[in-house]
């Protein structure tokens, strides 16, 4: 039968020319799709027609990666926008949504922390976090910061300089704690300061993390002088101490630059065949006020089959990063993506007047125009080649190389541990995905289980799961870890074969042989999350219970399972009465211990939360007419049983859903 497959646009000149004529010469975003209607690449341009046409010119010197992408393009879509700034914002959103294979994708790396200010709350909190949550649009994240120790020291000093909320929950119900008496807090828990006044304090703190410390000092100095003139010496002394503390923050952080009046950012990267470590130095008034770190993934180059070449002859790990001129082009695309992502999440006052980049950006003009519009004044992007600014870029690049080397050492240790574990357990392949399970309870009460996942030797928190044990026979006074583990494993792997078969069919059923080859890398990401190894916290008994349920589900041949006993760090295999002869300090055994300890920690923390919640509610359950919903409202209002017990009937009646009659019943219960 004749083939109905659509030819790539590069091989269908008539359809290509017709499609290019339809694309207008206006700002916008273009999407390139393959034969399976998957998005290969999303880009932006000031003139869509010129940019898209440039991909198909024979004289255009495309990088190997983009040239391979062009060979697969069957269709081009576009979205016209009014301005280049709209095109930039739209492209960023579409890339996050669709994650196209040929776009530069930033990695959400948890080792770099952020500082969060919760502006959405009446009294904002300030804390360090490694998760950037998509919560309220008002909340502001600063970072990610490379130097975690310096960030914690800065926050600790700021809490000594400014009177800030020190505790997440009030220590007392009717009075402030000692922090208020010594001037470390303004009595937020008791409402002793208004939200407006507290916001003014937080705005000063925010200026520090925006790199505007000198601007803050210029504001505080006249306030101190005015307070002294008004004979308000206590206020003047407090502001004086704040100024001294702020000056100590930036002491010893001078960077030698000829013009220390210009605010500038300097960005550079170092990369291997898999990752790019990016460093961004924030320099304000000649001082290094922030050092941010980003990670970009460099996926393996997709395989292309030459005529007569079989699938087995293709290499899936050919390096993308090749250095030289073409490597510079790829590096520029990564730097562009990092800058776009970073500056979309900052306030306009944080945008510097000058940005020094290691490589030329592919869309530098669009980015500069967009930043200039946001800042309200001209923003310059330059690639310094000599003198002081070039030396600054070299310093940033050196720091990026140190971070990359550190990451490579960690990766090498993990690779060694996985290879050692594969040798210990006689596995056919290195266990890239390891799942660990543990049970936690106190004599059967509040029994829970945990699942932790390690991918390539590192914790993958997004795959962690909690389980509440549903077995009715497991209750206070009666525990059964064997039955609990059997239940959890059964729930986790129920229907695994059907799920995997469905995903495989979705991934391959409509693909022709050539498309399988050209898109093998992207399709492989849809395969099931079946673990290479299951680790059970326990000895032979726990392992036997898990083996029994896997055998019942006909999965014992597909899943490799072991147990790790705590007492002597012994590894047990199914059907073996004796543990494996191992050394507890072997890299593979240490990796299993890390998985075991993490599963234990995760289970215990969940058990404590459940037990604490039950103990809170246990006394309230005895009050007639007080259901679960009203209990939650009372605890949310009074914070604890102790505060609730001290409340008067009038105070109890103020809670939503608690009328005067029920309030009196609650009061009588605590005051018989």
PDB file of C-alpha atoms in Angstrom, residues 57-58 107 111 243 249 260 266 323 334 341 361 382-383 409 429 434 439 467 504 536 597 647:
ATOM      1  CA  UNK A  57      17.991  28.364   4.561  1.00  0.00           C
ATOM      2  CA  UNK A  58      20.820  26.189   3.273  1.00  0.00           C
ATOM      3  CA  UNK A 107      16.115  21.865  36.327  1.00  0.00           C
ATOM      4  CA  UNK A 111      20.112  21.974  46.735  1.00  0.00           C
ATOM      5  CA  UNK A 243      22.822  50.977  60.286  1.00  0.00           C
ATOM      6  CA  UNK A 249      26.459  42.618  56.160  1.00  0.00           C
ATOM      7  CA  UNK A 260      30.863  51.271  41.185  1.00  0.00           C
ATOM      8  CA  UNK A 266      27.242  38.940  35.498  1.00  0.00           C
ATOM      9  CA  UNK A 323      32.564  23.415  22.998  1.00  0.00           C
ATOM     10  CA  UNK A 334      20.927  28.359  28.118  1.00  0.00           C
ATOM     11  CA  UNK A 341      13.232  32.898  33.966  1.00  0.00           C
ATOM     12  CA  UNK A 361      22.466  35.588  23.537  1.00  0.00           C
ATOM     13  CA  UNK A 382      27.032  43.027  26.619  1.00  0.00           C
ATOM     14  CA  UNK A 383      29.610  40.291  26.115  1.00  0.00           C
ATOM     15  CA  UNK A 409      31.923  14.260  42.332  1.00  0.00           C
ATOM     16  CA  UNK A 429      21.575  -3.425  35.322  1.00  0.00           C
ATOM     17  CA  UNK A 434      15.120   2.407  44.232  1.00  0.00           C
ATOM     18  CA  UNK A 439       6.122   1.010  58.903  1.00  0.00           C
ATOM     19  CA  UNK A 467       0.051   5.335  53.463  1.00  0.00           C
ATOM     20  CA  UNK A 504       3.641   1.331  26.022  1.00  0.00           C
ATOM     21  CA  UNK A 536      12.117  -3.220  52.804  1.00  0.00           C
ATOM     22  CA  UNK A 597      16.990   5.831  57.020  1.00  0.00           C
ATOM     23  CA  UNK A 647     -11.582  30.472  77.109  1.00  0.00           C
TER      24      UNK A 647
END
